[in-house]
Coordinates of C-alpha atoms in Angstrom, one line a residue:
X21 CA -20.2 18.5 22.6
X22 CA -20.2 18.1 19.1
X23 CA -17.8 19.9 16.0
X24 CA -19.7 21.3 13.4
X25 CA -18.5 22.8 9.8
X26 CA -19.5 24.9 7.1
X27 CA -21.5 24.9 4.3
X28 CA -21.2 24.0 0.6
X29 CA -20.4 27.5 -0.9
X30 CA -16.4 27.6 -2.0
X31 CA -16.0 24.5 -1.4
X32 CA -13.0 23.4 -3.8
X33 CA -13.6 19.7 -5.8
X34 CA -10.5 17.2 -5.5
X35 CA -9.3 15.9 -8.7
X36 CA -8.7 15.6 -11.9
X37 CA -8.7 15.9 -15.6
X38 CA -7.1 17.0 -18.8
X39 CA -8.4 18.0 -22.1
X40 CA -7.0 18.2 -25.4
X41 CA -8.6 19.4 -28.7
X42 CA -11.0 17.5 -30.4
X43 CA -10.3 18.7 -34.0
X44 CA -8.0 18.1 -36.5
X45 CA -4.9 20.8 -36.6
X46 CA -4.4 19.7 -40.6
X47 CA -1.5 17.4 -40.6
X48 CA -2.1 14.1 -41.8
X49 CA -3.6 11.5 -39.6
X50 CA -1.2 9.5 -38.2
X51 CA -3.8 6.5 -37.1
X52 CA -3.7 3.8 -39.7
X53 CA -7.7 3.1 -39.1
X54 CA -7.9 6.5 -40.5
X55 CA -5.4 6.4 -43.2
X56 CA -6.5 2.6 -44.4
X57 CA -9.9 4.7 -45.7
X58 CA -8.5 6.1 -48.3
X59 CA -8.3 3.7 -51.6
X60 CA -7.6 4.2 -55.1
X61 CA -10.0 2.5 -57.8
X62 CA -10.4 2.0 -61.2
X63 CA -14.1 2.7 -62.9
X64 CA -15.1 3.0 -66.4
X65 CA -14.9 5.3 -68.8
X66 CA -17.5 7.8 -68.3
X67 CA -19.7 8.7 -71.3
X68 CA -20.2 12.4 -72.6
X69 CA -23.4 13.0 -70.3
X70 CA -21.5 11.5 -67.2
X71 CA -18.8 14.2 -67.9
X72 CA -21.3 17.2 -68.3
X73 CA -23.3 15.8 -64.9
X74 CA -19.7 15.3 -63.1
X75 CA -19.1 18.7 -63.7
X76 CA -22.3 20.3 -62.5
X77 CA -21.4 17.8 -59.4
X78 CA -18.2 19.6 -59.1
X79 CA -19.3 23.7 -59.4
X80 CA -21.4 22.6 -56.6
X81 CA -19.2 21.1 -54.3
X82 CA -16.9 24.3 -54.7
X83 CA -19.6 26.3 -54.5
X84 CA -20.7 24.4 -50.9
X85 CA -17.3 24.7 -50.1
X86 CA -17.0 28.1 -50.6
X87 CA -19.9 28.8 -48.3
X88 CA -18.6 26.2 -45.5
X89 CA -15.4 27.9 -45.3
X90 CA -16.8 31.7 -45.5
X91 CA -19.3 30.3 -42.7
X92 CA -15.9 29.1 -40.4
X93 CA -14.1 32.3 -41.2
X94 CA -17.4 34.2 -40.0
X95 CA -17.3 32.1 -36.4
X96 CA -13.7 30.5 -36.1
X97 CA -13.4 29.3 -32.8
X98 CA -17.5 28.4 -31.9
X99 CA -16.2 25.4 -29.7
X100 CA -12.7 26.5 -29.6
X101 CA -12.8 28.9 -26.3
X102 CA -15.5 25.8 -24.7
X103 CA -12.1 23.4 -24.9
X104 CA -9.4 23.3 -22.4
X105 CA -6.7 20.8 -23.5
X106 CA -4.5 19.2 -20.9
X107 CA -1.5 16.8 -20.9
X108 CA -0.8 14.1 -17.8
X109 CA 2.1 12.0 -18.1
X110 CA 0.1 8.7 -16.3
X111 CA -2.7 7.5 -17.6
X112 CA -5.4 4.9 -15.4
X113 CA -5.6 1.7 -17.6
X114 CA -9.3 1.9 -16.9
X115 CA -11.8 3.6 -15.1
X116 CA -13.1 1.6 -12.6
X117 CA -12.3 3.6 -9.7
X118 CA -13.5 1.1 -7.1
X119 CA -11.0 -1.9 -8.3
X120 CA -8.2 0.0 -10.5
X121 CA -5.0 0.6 -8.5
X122 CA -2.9 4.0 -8.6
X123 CA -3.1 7.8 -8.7
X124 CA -3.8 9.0 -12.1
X125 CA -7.2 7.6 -11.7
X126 CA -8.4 9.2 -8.9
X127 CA -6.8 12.9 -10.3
X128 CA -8.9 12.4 -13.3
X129 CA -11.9 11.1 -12.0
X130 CA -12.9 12.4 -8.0
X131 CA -14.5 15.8 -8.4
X132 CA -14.5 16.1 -11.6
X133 CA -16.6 12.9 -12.7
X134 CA -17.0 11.3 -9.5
X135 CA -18.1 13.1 -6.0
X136 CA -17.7 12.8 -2.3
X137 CA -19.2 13.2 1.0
X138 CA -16.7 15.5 1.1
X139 CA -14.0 17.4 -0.7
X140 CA -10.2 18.3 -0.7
X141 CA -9.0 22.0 -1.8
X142 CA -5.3 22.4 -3.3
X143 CA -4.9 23.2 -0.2
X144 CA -4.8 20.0 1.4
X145 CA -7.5 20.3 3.3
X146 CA -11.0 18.7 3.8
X147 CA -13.7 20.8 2.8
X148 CA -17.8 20.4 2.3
X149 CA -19.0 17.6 -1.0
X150 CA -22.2 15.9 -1.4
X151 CA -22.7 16.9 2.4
X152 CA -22.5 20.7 3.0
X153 CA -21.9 20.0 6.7
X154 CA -21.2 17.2 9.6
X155 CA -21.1 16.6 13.3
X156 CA -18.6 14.5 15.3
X157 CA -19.3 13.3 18.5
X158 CA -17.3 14.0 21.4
X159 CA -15.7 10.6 21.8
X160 CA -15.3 10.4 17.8
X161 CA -17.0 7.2 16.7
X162 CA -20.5 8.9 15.4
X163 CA -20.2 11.5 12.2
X164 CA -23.4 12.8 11.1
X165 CA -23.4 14.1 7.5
X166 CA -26.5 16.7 6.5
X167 CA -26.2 16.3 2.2
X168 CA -27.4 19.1 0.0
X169 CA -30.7 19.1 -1.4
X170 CA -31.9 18.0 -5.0
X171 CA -29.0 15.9 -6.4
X172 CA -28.6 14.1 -9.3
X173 CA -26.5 11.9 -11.2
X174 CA -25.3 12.1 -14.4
X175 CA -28.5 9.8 -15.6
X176 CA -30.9 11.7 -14.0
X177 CA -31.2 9.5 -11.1
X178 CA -31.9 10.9 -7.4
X179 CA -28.5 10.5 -5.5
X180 CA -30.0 10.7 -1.6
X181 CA -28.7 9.5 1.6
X182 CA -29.4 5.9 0.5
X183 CA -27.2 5.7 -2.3
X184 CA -24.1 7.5 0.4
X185 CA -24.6 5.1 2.8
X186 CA -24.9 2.1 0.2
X187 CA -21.6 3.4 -1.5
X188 CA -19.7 3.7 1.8
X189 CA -21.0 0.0 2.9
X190 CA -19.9 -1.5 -0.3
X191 CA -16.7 -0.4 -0.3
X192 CA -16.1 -2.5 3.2
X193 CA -18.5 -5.2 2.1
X194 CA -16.6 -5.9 -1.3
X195 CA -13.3 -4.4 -0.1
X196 CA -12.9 -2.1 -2.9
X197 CA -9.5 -0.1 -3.4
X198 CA -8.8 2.3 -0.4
X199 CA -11.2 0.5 1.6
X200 CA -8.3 -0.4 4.4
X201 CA -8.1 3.4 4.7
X202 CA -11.2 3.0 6.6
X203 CA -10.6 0.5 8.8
X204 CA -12.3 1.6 11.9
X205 CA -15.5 2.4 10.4
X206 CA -18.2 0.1 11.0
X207 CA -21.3 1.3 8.7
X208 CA -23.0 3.9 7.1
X209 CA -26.6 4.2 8.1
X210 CA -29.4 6.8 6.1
X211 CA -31.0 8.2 9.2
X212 CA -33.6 10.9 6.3
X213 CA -33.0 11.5 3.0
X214 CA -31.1 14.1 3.8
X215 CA -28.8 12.9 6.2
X216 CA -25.9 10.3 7.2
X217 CA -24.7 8.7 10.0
X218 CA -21.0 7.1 10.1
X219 CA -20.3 4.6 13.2
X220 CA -17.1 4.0 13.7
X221 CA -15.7 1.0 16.3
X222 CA -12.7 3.4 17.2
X223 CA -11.5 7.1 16.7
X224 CA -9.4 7.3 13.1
X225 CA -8.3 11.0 12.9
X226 CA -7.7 10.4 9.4
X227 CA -11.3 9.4 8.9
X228 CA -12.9 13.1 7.0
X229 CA -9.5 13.2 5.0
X230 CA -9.7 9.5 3.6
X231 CA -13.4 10.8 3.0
X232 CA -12.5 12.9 0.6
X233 CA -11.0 9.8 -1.0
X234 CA -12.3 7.3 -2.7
X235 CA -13.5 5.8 0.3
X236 CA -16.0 8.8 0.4
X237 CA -17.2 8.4 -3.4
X238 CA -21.1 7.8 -4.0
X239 CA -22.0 5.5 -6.9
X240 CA -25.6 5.1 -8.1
X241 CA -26.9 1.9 -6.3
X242 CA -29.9 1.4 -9.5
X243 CA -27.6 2.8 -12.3
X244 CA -26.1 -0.6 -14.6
X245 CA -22.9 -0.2 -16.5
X246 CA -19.3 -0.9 -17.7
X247 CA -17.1 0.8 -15.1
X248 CA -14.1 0.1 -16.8
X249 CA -15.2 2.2 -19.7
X250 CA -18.1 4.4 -18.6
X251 CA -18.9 6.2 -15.4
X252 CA -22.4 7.6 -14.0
X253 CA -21.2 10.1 -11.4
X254 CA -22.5 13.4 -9.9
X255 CA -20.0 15.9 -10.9
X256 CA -19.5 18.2 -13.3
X257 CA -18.3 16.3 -15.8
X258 CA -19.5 13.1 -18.2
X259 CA -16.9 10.9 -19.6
X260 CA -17.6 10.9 -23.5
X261 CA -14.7 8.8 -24.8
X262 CA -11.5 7.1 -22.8
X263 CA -8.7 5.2 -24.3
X264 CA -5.7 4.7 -21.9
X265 CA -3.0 4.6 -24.5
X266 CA -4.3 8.6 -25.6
X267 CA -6.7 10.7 -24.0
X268 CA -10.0 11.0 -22.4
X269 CA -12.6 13.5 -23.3
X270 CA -14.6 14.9 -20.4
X271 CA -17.8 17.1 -21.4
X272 CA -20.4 19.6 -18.9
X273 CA -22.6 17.6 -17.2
X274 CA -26.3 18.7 -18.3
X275 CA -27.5 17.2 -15.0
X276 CA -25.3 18.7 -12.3
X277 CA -27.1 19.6 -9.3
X278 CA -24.1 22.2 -8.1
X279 CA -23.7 25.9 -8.7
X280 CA -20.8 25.8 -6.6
X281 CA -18.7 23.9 -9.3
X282 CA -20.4 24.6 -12.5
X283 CA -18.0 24.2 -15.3
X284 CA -16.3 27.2 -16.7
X285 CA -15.3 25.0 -20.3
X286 CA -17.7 22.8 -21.9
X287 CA -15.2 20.0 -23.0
X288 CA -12.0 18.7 -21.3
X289 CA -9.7 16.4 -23.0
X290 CA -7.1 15.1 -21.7
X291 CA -4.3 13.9 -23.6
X292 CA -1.8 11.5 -21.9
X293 CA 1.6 11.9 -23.2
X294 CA 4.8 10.1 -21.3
X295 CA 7.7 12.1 -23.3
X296 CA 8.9 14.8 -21.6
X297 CA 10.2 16.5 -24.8
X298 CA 6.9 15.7 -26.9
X299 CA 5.2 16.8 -24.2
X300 CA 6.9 20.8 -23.9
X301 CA 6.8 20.5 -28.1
X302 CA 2.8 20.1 -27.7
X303 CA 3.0 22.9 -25.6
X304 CA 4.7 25.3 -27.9
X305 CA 2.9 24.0 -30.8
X306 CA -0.8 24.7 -29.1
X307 CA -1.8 21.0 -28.8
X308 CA -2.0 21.3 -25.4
X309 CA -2.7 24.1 -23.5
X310 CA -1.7 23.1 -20.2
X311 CA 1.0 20.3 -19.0
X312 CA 1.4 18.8 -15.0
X313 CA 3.4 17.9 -14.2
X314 CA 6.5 19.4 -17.0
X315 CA 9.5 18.3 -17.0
X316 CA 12.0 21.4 -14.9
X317 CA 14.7 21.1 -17.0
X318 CA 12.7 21.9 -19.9
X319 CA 10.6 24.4 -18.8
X320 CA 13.3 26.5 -18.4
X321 CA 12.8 26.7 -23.0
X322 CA 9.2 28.0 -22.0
X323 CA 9.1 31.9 -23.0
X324 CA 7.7 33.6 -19.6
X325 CA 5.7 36.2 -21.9
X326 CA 3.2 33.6 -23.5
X327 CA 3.8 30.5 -20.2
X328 CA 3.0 30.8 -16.3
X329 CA 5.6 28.3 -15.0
X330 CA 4.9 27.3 -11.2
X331 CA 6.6 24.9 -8.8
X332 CA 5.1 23.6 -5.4
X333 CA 5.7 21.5 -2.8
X334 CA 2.8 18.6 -2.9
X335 CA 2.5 15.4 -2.0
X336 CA 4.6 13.1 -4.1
X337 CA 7.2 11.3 -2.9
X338 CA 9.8 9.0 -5.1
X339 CA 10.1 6.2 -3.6
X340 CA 12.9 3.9 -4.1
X341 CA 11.4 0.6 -2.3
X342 CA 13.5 -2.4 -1.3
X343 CA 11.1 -5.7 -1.0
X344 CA 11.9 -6.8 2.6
X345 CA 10.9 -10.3 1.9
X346 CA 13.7 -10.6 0.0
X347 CA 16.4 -12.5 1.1
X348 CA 19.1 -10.2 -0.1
X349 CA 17.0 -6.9 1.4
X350 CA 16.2 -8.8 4.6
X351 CA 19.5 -7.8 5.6
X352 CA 19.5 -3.9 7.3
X353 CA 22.9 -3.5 6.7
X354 CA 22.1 -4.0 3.3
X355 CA 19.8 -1.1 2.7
X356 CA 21.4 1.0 5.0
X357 CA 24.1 0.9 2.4
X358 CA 22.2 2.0 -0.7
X359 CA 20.4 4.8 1.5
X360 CA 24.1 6.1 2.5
X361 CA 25.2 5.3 -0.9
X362 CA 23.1 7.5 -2.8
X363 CA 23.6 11.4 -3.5
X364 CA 20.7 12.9 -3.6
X365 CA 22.0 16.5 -4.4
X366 CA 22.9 15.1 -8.2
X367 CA 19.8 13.5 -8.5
X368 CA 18.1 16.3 -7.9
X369 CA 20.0 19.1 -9.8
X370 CA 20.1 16.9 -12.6
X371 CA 16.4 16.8 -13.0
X372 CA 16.7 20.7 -12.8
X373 CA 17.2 21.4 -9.0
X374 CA 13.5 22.4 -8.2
X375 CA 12.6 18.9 -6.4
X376 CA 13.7 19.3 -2.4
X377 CA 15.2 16.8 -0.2
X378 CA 13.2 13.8 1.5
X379 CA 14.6 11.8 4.0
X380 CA 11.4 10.0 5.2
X381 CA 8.2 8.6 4.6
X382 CA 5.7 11.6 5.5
X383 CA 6.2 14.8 2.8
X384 CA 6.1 18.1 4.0
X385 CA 2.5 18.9 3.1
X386 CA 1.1 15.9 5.5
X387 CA 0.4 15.8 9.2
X388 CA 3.7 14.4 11.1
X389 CA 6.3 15.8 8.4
X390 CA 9.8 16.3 10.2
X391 CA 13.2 16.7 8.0
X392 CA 14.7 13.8 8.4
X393 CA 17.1 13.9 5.8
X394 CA 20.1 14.0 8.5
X395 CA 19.5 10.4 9.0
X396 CA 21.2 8.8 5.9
X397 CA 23.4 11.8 4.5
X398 CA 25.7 10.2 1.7
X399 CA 28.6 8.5 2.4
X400 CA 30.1 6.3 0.4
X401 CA 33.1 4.9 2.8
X402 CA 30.2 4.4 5.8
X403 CA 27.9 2.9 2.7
X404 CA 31.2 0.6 1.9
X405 CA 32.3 -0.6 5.4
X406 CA 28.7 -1.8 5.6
X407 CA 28.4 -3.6 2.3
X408 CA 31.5 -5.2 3.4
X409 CA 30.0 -6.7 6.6
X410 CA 27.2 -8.3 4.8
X411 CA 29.7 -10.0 2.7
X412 CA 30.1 -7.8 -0.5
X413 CA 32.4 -5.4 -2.1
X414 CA 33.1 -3.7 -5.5
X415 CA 35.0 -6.9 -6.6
X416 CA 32.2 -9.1 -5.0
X417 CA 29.4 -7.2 -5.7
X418 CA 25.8 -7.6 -4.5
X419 CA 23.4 -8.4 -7.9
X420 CA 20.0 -6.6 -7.4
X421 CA 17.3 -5.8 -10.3
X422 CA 15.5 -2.5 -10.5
X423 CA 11.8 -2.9 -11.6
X424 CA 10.6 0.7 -12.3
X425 CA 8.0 2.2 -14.9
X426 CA 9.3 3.3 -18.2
X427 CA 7.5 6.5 -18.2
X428 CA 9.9 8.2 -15.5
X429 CA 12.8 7.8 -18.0
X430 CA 16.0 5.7 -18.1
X431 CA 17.9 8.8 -16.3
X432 CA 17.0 7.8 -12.8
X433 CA 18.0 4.4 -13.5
X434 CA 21.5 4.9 -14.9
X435 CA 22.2 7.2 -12.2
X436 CA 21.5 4.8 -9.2
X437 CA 22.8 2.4 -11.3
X438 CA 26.3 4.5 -11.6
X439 CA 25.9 5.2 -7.9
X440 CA 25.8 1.8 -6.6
X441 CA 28.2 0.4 -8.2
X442 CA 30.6 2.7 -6.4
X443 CA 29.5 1.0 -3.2
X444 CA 29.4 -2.7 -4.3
X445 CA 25.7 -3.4 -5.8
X446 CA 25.5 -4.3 -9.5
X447 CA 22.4 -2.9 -10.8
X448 CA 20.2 -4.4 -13.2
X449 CA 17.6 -2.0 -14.5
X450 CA 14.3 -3.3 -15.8
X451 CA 11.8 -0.9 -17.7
X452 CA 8.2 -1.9 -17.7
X453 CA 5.4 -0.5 -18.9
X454 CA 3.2 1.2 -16.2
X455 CA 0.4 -1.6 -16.1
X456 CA 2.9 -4.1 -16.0
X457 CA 4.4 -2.7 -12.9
X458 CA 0.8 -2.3 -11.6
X459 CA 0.2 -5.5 -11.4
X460 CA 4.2 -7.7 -11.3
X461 CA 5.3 -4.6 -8.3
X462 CA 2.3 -3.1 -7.0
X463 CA -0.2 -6.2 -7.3
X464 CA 1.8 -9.2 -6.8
X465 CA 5.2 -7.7 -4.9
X466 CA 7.4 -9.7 -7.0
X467 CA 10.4 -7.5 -7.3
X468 CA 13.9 -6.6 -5.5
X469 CA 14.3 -2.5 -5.7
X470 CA 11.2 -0.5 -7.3
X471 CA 11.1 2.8 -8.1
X472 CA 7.7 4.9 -8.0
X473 CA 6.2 8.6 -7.2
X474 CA 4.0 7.5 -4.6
X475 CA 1.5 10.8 -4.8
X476 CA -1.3 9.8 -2.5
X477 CA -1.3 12.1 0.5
X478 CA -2.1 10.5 4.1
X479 CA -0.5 7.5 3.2
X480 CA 1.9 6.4 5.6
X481 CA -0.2 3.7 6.4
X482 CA 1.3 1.6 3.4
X483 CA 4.2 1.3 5.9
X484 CA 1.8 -0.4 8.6
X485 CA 0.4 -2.7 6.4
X486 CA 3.0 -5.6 5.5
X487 CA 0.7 -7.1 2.9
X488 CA 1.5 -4.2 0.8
X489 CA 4.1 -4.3 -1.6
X490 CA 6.6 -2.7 0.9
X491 CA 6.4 -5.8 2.8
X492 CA 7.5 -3.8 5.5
X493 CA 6.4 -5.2 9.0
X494 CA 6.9 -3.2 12.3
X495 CA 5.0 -3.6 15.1
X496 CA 6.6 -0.8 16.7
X497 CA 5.4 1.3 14.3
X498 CA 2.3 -0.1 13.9
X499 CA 1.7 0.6 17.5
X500 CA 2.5 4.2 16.7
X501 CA 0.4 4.8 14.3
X502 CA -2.8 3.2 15.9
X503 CA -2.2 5.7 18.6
X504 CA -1.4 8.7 16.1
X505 CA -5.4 7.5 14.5
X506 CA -6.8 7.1 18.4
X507 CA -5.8 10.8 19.2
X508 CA -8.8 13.5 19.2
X509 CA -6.1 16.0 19.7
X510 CA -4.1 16.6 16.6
X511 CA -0.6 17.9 18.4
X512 CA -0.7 14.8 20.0
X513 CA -1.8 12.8 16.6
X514 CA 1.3 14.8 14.6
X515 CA 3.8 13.7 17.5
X516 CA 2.9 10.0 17.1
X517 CA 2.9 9.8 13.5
X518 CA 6.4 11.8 13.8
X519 CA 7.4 9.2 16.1
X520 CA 6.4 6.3 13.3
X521 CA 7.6 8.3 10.4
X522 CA 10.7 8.4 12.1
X523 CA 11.6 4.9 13.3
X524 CA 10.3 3.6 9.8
X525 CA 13.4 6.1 8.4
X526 CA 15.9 4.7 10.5
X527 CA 15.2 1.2 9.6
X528 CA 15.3 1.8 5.9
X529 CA 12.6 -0.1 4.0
X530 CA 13.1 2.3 1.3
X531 CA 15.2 5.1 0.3
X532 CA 13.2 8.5 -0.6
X533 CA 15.2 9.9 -3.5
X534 CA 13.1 13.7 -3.3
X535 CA 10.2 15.1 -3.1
X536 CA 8.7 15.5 -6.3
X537 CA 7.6 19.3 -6.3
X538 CA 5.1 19.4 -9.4
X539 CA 6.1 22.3 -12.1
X540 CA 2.9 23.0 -14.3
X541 CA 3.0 25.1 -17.3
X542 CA 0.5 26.7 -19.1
X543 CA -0.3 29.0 -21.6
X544 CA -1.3 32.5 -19.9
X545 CA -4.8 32.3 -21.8
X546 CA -5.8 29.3 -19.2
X547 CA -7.7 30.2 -16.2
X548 CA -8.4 28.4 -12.6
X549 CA -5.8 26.1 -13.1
X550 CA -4.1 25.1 -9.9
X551 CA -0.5 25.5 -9.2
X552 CA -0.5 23.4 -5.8
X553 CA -1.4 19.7 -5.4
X554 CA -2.2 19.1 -9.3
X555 CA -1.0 15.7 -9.2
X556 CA -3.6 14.8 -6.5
X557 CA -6.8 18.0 -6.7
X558 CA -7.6 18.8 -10.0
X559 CA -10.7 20.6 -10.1
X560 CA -11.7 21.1 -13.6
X561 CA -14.9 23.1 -12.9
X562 CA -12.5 26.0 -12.4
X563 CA -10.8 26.0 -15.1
X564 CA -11.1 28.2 -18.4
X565 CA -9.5 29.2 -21.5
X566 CA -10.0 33.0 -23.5
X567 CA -10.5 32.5 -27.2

């Protein structure tokens, strides 16, 4: 018996993208590159014939100028309506999707730039890519993949079965990012042109999820290039510029094989702005026509006559993580305390009250999800009794360091900060920049607290894996979760992975301060843009503006 499903058709593309406009809006140039250019001189005296020819010179450049600006009053907006400008807060440092940690990579870059086997919708939920349908075997080790006909990359190149099932044994041959996701599968074979096989040494239920992933990505095996600065996909989409400290300019691929996701705007850019306030101000101002995520608080200034203001629940999850190779976090009691000592009801209705409550590892949008926010409820005399057993107290307090990102702000940091000390922890707060916490937290899990909105769905594995920054190791859970991947039925899956999400809860590795529920704002002209699972499935080929 085999499952079979659908074809190409609706299929939605995962990811993301922003855009912002290309043109100058008439201020002055802020960019001292630009701004060096212009020089005074001194030059000598012209003579009476240099005079008469400067001024013929001059009725013709007014004349020309004339003419340019009558021809731009007679089409204003030519490219104007073919530009959809939208501001992230995170931008990836580069674009090599196959080695460069974190999320803002993959929301830029999978569907829009980059394609899969398969596809997510803002849904959540797996849907038809480069293949338009599959088969899984009964025992679920074998998945055959039957790929749309006549694509291409972005080059022109062929993409076929070969190039899939090259992509797919790279990734486990070089162990590029995401490629533990996959554990279980063994290789990727090209049975036709036109079709895949996937053998896997065990059942992974997460397996057509993860696909849609970058695990799933297909690269051009002949195509040579930078990655960290150029791509060669088959979506939509080219990259024509990127610089990580500003924006990235996405533009219609000429070569896109699909109907399905033929873009609705020409040009995307995507402007990366980390201040919440200059981020709403370049949303008044028309800089940007879209944000996600906007800060709550401040979308309430938005006028509901020109915005569309949406919240949803998604996939992001703020995790406060305490390193349990740390001598001072090995203890339980320890972290039991800051998880009790922490009110989570002022957090969130200072950051406007639209984030919910998240008391565990698994959010509410993900297989397994069960509220466990009962576990830890605050209490500051239960948080006290047990900082006082470990050997602390608020004349003897406990000195920790909080490495966090300085894009999130310094708010969440002075408030656990105020909160803690209640209980007996002095808190030292150190703001990095993102890369830096990349690579000191994420990369090298030198830290003592860390603060981060993990937005990868399906990711409770990070709990089973204690080389991760976590180092969180559980074989109890472990255990649980191989069985939760083992299941073919998914009740049976969900009740496992409850189990897991559970017992990793109770022994607080981490403290989950909300759910981050994504608001996005946009200006009502803007079309197709999704208000659910932004963050994560951004497909631009939807998305439009009217002029």
């Amino acid at each position: 018996m085999t499952a079979s499903h659908g074809a190409y058709g609706n299929a939605d593309a995962t990811t993301a993208a922003t855009s912002n406009a290309a043109s100058s809006n008439g201020a002055a140039s802020t960019d001292e590159s630009l701004n060096a250019r212009v020089r005074t001189s001194k030059s000598p005296r012209p003579n009476k014939w240099g005079i008469i020819i400067a001024a013929v010179v001059a009725i013709a450049i007014i004349v020309g100028a004339v003419a340019v600006f009558n021809g731009r009053n007679a089409q204003p907006s030519a490219n104007k309506a073919d530009t959809v400008t939208i501001g992230l807060k995170l931008a990836p440092p580069s674009l090599d999707i196959r080695r460069q940690s974190g999320s803002a990579i993959e929301q830029v870059l999978i569907g829009n730039v980059y394609e899969g086997l398969v596809s997510r919708d803002s849904d959540n939920a797996v849907q038809p890519g480069l293949a338009k349908s599959w088969d899984i075997s009964t025992d679920g080790t074998t998945y055959t993949f039957h790929l749309n006909r006549n694509m291409t990359f972005s080059n022109g190149d062929v993409l076929d079965a070969d190039d899939v099932a090259w992509s797919i044994n790279q990734l486990k041959e070089k162990q590029y990012y995401n490629a533990n996701q996959v554990e279980s599968l063994s290789k990727a074979e090209a049975l036709d042109a036109n079709t895949v096989r996937i053998t896997l040494s065990s059942p992974d239920s997460n397996l057509l999820w993860y696909l849609t992933g970058r695990p799933g990505l297909v690269f051009d095996k002949d195509a040579t290039y930078n990655a960290k600065t150029q791509a060669v996909g088959s979506g939509p989409y080219t990259v024509e510029s990127f610089d990580s400290a500003s924006k990235m300019v996405l533009k219609a691929n000429p070569k896109y094989w699909g109907t399905a996701h033929k873009p609705a705007t020409q040009h995307v850019v995507i402007d990366f702005i980390t201040d919440d306030n200059a981020a709403v101000n370049a949303l008044k101002s028309g800089d940007v026509d879209v944000l996600s995520p906007v800060n709550a608080t401040l979308a309430k200034s938005l006028d509901a006559n020109t915005y569309h203001v949406s919240a949803s629940d998604g996939s992001d999850k703020f995790v406060l993580a305490f390193n349990c190779a740390n001598k001072k976090l090995a203890d339980k009691r320890v972290r039991q305390a800051i998880r009790y000592g922490i009110n989570h009801k002022e957090i969130i209705a200072s950051r406007g009250g639209v984030d919910t409550a998240l008391g565990g590892p698994i959010p509410s949008v993900d297989p397994g999800y069960e509220d466990l926010t009962g576990l830890y409820p605050y209490d500051v005399a239960k948080a006290k009794q047990l900082m006082r057993e470990a050997g602390y107290s608020t004349s003897k307090p406990l000195k920790l360091t909080l490495t966090y990102a300085n894009t999130y702000g310094t708010e969440l940091g002075d408030q656990l900060k105020s909160q803690l000390a209640a209980i007996g922890i002095d808190l030292n707060i150190n703001y990095v920049e993102f890369s830096t916490w990349l690579q000191d937290v994420h990369a090298n899990g030198d830290y003592e607290l860390s603060l981060v909105d993990h937005a990868e769905s399906h990711d409770f594995y990070k709990w089973t894996t204690p080389e991760y920054y976590y180092h969180y190791d559980n074989r109890n859970v472990q255990a649980l979760y191989a069985k939760a991947l083992a299941a073919t039925d998914e009740k049976e899956s969900d009740e496992y992975l409850k189990q897991a999400a559970k017992t990793v809860s109770e022994d607080a590795p981490a403290d989950w301060l909300f759910g981050y529920r994504v608001t996005v704002a946009y200006n009502k002209g803007v079309k197709g843009f999704p208000d659910k699972l932004s963050q994560t499935v951004l497909p631009l080929w939807q998305i439009s503006k009217a002029e």
